[in-house]
Coordinates of C-alpha atoms in Angstrom, one line a residue:
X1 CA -36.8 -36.7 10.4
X2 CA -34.4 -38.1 12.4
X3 CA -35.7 -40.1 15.9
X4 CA -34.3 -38.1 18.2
X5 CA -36.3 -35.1 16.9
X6 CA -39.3 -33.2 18.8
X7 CA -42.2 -33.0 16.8
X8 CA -42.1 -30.1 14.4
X9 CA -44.3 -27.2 15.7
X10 CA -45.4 -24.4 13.3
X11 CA -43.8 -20.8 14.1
X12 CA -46.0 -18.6 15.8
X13 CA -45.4 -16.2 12.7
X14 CA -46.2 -16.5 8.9
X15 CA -43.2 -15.5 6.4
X16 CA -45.3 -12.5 5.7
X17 CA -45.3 -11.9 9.3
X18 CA -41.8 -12.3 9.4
X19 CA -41.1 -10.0 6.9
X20 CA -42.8 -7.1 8.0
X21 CA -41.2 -7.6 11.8
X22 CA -37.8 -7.5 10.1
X23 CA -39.0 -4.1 8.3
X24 CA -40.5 -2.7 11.6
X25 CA -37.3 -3.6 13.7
X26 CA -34.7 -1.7 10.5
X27 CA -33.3 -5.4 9.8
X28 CA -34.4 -4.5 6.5
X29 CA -33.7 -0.9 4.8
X30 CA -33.9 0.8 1.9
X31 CA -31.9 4.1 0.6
X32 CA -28.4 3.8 -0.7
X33 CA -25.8 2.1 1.2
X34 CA -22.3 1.3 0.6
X35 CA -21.5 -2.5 0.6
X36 CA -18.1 -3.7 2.1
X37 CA -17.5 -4.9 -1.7
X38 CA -18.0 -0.9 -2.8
X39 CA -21.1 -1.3 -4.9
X40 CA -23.6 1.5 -4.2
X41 CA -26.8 -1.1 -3.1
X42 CA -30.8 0.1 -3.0
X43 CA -31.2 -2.2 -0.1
X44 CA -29.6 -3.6 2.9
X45 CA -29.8 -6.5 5.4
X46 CA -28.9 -6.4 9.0
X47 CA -29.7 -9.3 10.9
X48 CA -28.1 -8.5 13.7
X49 CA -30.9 -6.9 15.5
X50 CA -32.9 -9.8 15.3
X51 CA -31.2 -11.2 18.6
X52 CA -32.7 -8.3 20.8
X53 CA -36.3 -9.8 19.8
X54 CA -36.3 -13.5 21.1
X55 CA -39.6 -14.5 19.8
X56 CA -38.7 -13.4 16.7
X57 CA -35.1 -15.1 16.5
X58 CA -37.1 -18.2 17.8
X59 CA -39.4 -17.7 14.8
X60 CA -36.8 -17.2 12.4
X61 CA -34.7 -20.4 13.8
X62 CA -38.1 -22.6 13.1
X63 CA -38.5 -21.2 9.5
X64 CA -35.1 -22.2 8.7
X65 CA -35.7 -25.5 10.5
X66 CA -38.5 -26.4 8.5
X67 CA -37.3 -25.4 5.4
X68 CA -34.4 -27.7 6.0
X69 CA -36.8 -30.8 6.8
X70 CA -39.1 -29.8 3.7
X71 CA -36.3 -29.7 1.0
X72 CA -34.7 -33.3 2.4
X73 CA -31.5 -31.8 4.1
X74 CA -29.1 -34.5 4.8
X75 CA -27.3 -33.8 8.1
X76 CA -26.4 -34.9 11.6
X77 CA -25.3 -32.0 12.7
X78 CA -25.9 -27.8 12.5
X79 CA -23.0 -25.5 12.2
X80 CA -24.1 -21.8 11.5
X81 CA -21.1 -19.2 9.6
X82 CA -20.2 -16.9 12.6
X83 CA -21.6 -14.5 13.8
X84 CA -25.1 -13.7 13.0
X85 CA -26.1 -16.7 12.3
X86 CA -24.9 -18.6 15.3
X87 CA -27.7 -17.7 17.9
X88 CA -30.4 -19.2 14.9
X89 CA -28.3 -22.5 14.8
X90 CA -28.6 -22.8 18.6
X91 CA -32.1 -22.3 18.7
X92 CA -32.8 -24.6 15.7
X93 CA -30.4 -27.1 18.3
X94 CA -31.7 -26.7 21.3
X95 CA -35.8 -27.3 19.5
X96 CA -35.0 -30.2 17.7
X97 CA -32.1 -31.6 19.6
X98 CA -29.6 -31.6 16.6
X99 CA -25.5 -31.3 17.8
X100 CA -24.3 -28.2 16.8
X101 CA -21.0 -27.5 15.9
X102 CA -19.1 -24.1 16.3
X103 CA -16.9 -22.8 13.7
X104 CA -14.3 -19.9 14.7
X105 CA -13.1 -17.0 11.9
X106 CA -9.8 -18.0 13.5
X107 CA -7.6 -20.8 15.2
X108 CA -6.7 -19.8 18.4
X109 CA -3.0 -19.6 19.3
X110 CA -3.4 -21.4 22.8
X111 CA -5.2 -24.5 24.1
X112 CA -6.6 -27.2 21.6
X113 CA -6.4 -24.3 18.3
X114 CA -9.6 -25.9 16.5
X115 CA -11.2 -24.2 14.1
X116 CA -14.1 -26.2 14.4
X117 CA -15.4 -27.0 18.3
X118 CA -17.9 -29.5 19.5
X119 CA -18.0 -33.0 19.3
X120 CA -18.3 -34.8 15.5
X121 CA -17.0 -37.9 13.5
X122 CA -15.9 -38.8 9.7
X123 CA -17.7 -38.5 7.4
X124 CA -20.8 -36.9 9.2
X125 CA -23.1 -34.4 7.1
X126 CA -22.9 -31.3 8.7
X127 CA -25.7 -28.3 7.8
X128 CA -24.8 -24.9 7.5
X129 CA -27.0 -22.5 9.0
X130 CA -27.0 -18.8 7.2
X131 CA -28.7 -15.4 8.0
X132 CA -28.5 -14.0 4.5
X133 CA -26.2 -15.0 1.3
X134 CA -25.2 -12.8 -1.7
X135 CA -22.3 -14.8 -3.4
X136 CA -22.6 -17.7 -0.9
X137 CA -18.6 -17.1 -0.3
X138 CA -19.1 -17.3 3.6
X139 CA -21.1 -20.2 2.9
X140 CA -18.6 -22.0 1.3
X141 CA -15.7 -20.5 3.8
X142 CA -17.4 -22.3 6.5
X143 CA -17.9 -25.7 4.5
X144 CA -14.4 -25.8 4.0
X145 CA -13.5 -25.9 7.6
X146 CA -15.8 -28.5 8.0
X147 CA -14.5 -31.2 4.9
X148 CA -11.1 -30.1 6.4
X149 CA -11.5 -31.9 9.5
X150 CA -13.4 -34.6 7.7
X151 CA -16.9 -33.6 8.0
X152 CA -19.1 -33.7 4.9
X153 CA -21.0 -30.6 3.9
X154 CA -24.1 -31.1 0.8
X155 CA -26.9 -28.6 2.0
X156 CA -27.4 -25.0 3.7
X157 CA -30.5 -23.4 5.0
X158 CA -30.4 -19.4 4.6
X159 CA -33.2 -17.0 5.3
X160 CA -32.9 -15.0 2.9
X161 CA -31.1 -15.4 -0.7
X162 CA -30.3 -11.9 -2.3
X163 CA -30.2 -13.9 -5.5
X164 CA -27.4 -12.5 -6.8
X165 CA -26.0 -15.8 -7.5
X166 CA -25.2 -17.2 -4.4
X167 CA -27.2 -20.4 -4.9
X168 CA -25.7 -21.1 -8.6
X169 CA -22.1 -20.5 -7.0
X170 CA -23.1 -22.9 -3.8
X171 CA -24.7 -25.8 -6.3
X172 CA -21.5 -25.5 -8.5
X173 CA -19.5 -26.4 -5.1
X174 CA -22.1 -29.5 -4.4
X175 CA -23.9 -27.2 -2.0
X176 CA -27.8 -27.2 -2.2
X177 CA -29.3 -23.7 -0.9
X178 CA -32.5 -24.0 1.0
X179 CA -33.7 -20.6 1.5
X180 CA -37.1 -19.2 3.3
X181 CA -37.3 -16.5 1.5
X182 CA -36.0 -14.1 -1.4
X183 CA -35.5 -11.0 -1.9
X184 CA -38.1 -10.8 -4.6
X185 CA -40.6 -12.4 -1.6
X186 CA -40.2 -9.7 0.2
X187 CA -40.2 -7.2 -1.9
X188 CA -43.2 -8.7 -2.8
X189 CA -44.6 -8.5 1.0
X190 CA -43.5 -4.8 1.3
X191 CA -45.0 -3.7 -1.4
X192 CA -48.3 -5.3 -1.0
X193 CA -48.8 -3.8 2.9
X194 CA -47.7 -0.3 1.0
X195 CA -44.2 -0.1 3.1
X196 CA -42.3 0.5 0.1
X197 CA -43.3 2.2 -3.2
X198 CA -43.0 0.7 -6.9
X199 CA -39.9 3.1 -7.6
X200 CA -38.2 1.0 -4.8
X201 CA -39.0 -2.4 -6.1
X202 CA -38.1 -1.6 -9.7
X203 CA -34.5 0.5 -8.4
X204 CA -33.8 -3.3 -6.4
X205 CA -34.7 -5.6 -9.4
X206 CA -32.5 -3.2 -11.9
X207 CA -29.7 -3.7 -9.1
X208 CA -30.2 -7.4 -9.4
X209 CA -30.3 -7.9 -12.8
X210 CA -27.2 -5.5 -12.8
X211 CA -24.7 -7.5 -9.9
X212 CA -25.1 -10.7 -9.9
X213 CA -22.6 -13.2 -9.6
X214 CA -21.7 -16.3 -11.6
X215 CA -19.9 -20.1 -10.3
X216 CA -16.4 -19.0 -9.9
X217 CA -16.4 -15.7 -10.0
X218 CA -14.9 -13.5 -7.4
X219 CA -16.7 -10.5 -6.3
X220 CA -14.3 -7.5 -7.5
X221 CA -12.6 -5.5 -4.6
X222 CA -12.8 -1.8 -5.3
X223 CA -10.2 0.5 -3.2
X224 CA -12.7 2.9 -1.2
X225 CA -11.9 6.7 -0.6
X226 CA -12.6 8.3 3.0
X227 CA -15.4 9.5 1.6
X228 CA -17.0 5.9 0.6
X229 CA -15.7 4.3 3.7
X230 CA -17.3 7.3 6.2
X231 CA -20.8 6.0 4.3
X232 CA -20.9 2.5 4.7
X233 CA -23.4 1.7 6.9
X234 CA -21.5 -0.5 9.3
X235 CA -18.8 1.7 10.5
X236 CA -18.3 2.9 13.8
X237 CA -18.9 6.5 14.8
X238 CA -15.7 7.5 15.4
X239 CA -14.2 6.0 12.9
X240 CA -16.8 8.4 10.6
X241 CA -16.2 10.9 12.3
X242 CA -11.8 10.9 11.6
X243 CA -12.9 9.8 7.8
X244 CA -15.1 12.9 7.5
X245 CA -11.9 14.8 9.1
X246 CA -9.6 13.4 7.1
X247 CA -11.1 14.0 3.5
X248 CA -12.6 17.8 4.6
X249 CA -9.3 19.1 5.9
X250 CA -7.4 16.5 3.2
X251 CA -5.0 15.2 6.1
X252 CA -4.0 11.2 6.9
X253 CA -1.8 12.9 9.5
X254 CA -1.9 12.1 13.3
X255 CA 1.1 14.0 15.2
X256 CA 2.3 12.0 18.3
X257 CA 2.9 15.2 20.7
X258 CA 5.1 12.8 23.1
X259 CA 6.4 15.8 25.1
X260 CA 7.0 15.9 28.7
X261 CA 5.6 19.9 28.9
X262 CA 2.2 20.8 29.2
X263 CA 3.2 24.2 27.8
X264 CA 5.2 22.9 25.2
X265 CA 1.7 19.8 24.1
X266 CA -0.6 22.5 23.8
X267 CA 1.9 25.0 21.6
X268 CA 2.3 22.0 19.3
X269 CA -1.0 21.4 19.4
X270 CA -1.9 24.7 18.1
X271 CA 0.1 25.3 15.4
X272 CA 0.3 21.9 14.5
X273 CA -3.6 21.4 14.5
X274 CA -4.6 23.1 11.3
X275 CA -2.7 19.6 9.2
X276 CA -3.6 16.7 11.7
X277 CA -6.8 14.3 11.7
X278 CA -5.6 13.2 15.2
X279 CA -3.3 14.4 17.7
X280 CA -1.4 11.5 19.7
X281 CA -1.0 11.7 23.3
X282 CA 0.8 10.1 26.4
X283 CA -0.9 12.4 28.8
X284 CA 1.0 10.6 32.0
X285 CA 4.4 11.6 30.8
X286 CA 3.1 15.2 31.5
X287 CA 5.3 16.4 34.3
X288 CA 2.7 19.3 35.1
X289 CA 0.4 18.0 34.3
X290 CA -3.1 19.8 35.3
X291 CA -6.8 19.5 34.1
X292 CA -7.3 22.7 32.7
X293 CA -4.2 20.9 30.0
X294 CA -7.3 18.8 28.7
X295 CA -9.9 21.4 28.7
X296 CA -7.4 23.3 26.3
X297 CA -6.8 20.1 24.3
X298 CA -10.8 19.5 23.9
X299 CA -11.1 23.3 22.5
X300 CA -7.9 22.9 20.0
X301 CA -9.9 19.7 19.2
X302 CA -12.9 21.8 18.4
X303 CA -11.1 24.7 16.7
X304 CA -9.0 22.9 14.5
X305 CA -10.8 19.6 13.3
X306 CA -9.0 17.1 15.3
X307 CA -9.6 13.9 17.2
X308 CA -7.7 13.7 20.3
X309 CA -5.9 10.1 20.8
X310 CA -4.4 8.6 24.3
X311 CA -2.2 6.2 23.8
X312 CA -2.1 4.7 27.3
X313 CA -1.8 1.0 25.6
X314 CA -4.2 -0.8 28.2
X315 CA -2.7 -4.2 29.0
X316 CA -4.4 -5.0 32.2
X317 CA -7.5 -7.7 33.4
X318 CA -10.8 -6.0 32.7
X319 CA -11.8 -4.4 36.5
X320 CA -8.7 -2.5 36.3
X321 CA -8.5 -1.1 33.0
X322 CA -12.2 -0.1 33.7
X323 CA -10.6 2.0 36.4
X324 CA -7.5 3.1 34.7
X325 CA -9.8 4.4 32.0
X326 CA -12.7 6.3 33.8
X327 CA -11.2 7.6 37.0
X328 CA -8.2 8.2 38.5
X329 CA -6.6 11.8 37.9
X330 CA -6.0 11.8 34.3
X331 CA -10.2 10.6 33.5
X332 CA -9.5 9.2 30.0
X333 CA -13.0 8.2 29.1
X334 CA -14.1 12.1 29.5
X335 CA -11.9 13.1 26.6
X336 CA -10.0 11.1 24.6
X337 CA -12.0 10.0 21.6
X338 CA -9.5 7.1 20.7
X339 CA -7.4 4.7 23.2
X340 CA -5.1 2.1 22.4
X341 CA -5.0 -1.5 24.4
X342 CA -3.1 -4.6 23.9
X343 CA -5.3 -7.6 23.0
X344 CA -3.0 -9.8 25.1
X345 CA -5.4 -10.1 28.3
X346 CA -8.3 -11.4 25.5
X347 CA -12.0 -10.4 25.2
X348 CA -12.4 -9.2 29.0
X349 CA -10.3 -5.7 28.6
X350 CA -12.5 -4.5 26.5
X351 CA -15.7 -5.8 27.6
X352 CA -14.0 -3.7 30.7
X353 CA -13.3 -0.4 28.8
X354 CA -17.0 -1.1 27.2
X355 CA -18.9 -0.7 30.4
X356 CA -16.5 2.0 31.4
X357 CA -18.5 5.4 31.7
X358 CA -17.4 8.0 28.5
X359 CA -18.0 10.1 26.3
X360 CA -20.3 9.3 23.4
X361 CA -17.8 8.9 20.4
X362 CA -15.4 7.2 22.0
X363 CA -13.3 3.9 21.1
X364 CA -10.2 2.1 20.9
X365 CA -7.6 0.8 18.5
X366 CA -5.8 -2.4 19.0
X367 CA -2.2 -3.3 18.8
X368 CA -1.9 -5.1 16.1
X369 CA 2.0 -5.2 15.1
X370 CA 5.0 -2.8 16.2
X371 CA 7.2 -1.1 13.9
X372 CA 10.3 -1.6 17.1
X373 CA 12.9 -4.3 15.4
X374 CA 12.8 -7.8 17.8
X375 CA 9.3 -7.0 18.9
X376 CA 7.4 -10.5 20.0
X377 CA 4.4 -9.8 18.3
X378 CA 3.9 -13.2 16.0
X379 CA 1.4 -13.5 13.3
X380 CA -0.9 -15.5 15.0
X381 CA -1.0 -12.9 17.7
X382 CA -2.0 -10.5 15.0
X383 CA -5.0 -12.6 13.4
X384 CA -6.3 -13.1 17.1
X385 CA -6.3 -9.0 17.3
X386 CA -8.5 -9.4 14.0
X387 CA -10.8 -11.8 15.4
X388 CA -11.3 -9.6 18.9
X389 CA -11.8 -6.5 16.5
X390 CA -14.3 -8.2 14.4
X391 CA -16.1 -9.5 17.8
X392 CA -16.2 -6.2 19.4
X393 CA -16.8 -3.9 16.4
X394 CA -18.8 -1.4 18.6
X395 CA -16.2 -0.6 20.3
X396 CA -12.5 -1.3 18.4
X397 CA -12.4 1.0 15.4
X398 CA -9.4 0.0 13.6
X399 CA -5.7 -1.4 14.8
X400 CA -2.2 -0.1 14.9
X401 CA -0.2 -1.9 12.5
X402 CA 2.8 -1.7 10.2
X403 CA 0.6 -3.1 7.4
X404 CA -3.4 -4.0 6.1
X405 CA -4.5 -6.7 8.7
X406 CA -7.8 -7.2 8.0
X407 CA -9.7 -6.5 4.4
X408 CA -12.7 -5.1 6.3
X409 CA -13.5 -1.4 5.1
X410 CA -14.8 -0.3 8.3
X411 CA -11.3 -0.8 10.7
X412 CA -9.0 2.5 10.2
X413 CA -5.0 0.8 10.0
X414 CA -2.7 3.5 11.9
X415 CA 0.7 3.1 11.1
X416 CA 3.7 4.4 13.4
X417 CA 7.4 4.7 12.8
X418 CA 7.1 7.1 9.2
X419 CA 9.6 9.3 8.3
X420 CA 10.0 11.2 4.8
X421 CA 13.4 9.0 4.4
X422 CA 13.4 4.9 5.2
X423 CA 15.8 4.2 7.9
X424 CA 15.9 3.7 12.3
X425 CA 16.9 5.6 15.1
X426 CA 19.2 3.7 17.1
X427 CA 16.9 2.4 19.7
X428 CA 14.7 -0.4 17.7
X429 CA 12.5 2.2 15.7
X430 CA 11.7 1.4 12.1
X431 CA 11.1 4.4 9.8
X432 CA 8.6 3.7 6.6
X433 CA 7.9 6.5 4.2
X434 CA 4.2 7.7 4.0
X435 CA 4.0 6.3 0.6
X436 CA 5.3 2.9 2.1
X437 CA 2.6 3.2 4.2
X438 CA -0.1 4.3 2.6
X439 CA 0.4 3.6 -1.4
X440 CA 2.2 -0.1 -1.2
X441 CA 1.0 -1.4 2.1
X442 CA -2.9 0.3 2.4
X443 CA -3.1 1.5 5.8
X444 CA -4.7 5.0 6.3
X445 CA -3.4 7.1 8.6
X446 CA 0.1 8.0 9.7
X447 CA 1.7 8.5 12.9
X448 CA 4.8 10.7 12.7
X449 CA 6.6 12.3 16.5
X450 CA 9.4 13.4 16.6
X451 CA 10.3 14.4 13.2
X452 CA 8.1 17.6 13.9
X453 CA 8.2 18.1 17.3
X454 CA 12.0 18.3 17.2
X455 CA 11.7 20.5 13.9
X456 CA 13.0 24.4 14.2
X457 CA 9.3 24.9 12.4
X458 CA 7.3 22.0 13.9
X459 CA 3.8 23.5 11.8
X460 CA 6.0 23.9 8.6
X461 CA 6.7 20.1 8.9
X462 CA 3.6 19.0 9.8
X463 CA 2.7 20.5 6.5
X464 CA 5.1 18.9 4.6
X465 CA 3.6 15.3 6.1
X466 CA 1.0 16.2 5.7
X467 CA 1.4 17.3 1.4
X468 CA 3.5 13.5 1.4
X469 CA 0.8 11.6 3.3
X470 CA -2.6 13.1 0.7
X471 CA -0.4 12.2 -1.9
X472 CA 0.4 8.7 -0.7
X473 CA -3.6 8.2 -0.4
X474 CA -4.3 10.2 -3.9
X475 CA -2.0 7.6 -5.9
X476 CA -3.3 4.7 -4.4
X477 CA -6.9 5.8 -5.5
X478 CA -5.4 6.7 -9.0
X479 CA -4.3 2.7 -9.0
X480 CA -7.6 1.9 -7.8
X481 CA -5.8 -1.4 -7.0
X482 CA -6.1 -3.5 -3.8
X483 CA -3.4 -4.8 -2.2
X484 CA -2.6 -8.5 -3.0

């Protein structure tokens, strides 16, 4: 041990202990979940929780300590793969005063742009701290950032190894995995306190034995349906909710109602409503606008399947979009299942829609990219709308964007500007063809305004996006392919 540690106290809990909390407290659970790589999995690990129960994380933080110390870790320094496992590498820090370093998904566009912050120097070992590894790919993401800016990276601690080859893949890149536990150990420990039966433990082994990964090879990506994605266990509740909708009424359709009648909003609604997933509104370009208009939108809602959307594009510091969102005349929060915001003012607007009061399924897409020509939206801008996304899943539910901007099953992609024909309107607008969209580019749900409000038939249009749109989504599941 290095000088400047404290002594080493034991955690207050056994591994057995351990184990069993992480049972009590769902960290642990067994069933049948969908895993963000598409396999069907008997068990499934979410650490998450654990920072609601400090005594716990603190135990859990010691463990992988120790573990660390035992198996002859060589390192100056902790760094622990965002997010989960960051508030253990602080705790194992701030014990055993060890630097810690802080790695980021992604460089900020402003200030100093580091992916790594804190203070370090050449050729310094620097141990990565992780919650759980499968293939040890996150693992590895993370040592790369750190030999990139001339740190050196030779050990990880990880509480628990899935052992589905994560270690083998890790030791092929020169990384030694220490882990506390396995998942055989706690199968082990659940089964001997009677928490889990033997048709459990033998369904997990035959999944191990069945998916288990080998140096240099890549987990395969598997293209989900709506059906798959509305079943993974990480998803938000709205965005469920529209996946449900979508494969039951067999409709990637939202209709943008931007209409300045309330008469003429709710018509469209109506006979519109039977081939939508969402209906798109700009409820402050109402010119009579009254709010027996939204009580009628929340039973067309009900009637006819659909999600209601605001697009007010929230742009503003946090206080006032908190305002803008739950008061005022037009009370967004009370109704409107989906808004969108602008990531521009950073992480505050929407810790300010968050503590907003609403309704229960409620949530916000961000604005990811424009389909306007000149828009100023860079790419950089667009990976920072992916890292507040990822930060704030609870809350953002997907992104508006003219392509796939993050690989994450969970977010829903919404893509504006489509027309049945390629082509623009005069004023900036790009048109892309639903199987543009959806087949080549993998986003999931179209946004189409004017080309069926304006229609002699507006339902008989809708219909016909509708038709283009499930077919779109039904080829690109007959390619089973994911986009490169």
């Amino acid at each position: 041990m290095d000088a400047t540690d404290k002594t080493m106290d034991s955690p207050d809990k056994t591994m057995e202990e351990i184990v069993l909390s992480l049972f009590e407290y769902e960290a642990v659970k067994f069933g049948s979940f969908k895993l963000k790589s598409g396999i069907q999995s008997p068990v499934y690990f979410d650490l998450r929780v654990i920072v609601s129960y400090p005594e716990l994380m603190n135990d859990v933080s010691e463990h992988l300590y120790r573990k660390a110390e035992e198996g002859n870790a060589v390192y100056q320094r902790l760094c622990g793969v965002p997010y989960t496992a960051l508030p253990l590498a602080t705790c194992m820090s701030v014990a055993h005063n060890k630097p810690m370093l802080i790695r980021r998904k992604e460089a900020k566009d402003y200030g100093t742009k580091k992916m790594i912050e804190g203070v370090f120097h050449d050729n310094e070992h620097c141990l990565i701290v992780e919650d759980v590894v499968t293939s040890g790919s996150s693992v590895k993401e993370t040592a790369l950032s750190l030999t990139e800016v001339g740190m050196r990276v030779t050990d990880a601690v990880v509480l628990l190894d899935r052992q589905q080859g994560g270690a083998e893949m890790l030791q092929s890149a020169g990384i030694k995995l220490h882990s506390v536990c396995t998942l055989t150990d706690v199968l082990e420990v659940l089964s001997k306190h009677e928490k889990i039966s033997h048709d459990t433990v033998s369904s997990v082994k035959k999944f191990l034995a069945e998916n288990t990964f080998k140096p240099d090879q890549k987990p395969a990506k598997t293209v989900l349906s709506y059906k798959q994605r509305s079943e993974l266990c990480d998803i938000h509740s709205v965005s469920r909710r529209l996946l449900k909708i979508m494969e039951r009424k067999q409709t990637n359709l939202a209709f943008s109602a931007d209409v300045t009648s309330s008469k003429s909003l709710l018509e469209l609604a109506n006979v519109c409503g039977p081939y939508i997933c969402i209906l798109k509104v700009h409820i402050d370009i109402l010119e009579d606008f009254q709010p027996s208009v939204v009580d009628r939108l929340k039973e067309l809602s009900e009637n006819h399947d659909f999600l209601l959307f605001e697009d007010r594009k929230f742009a503003d510091i946090g206080n006032t979009v908190r305002h803008q969102y739950a008061q005022g005349v037009y009370n967004i929060s009370a109704w409107a299942h989906i808004v969108t915001t602008h990531a521009l003012p950073g992480d505050g607007i929407i810790q300010g829609l968050k503590q907003s009061p609403r309704k229960d399924e409620s949530a916000c897409v961000l604005l990811a990219q424009m389909s306007s020509k000149g828009n100023l939206i860079t790419e950089s801008y667009t990976k920072a709308c992916v890292e507040l996304a990822e930060n704030h899943s609870d809350f953002v539910m997907g992104f508006i964007a003219t392509g796939r901007v993050s690989e994450e099953p969970s977010f829903i992609h919404m893509t504006p500007g489509v027309q049945l024909e390629q082509g623009g309107d005069g004023l900036g607008q790009q048109y892309l063809t639903p199987a543009e969209v959806i087949t080549n580019r993998g986003t999931d749900v179209i946004i189409v305004g004017r080309a069926i409000y304006n229609a002699p038939h507006p339902e008989d249009t809708a219909k016909t996006f509708q038709d283009a749109g499930w077919e779109a989504y039904r080829e690109r599941l007959t390619n089973r392919v994911s986009r490169p």
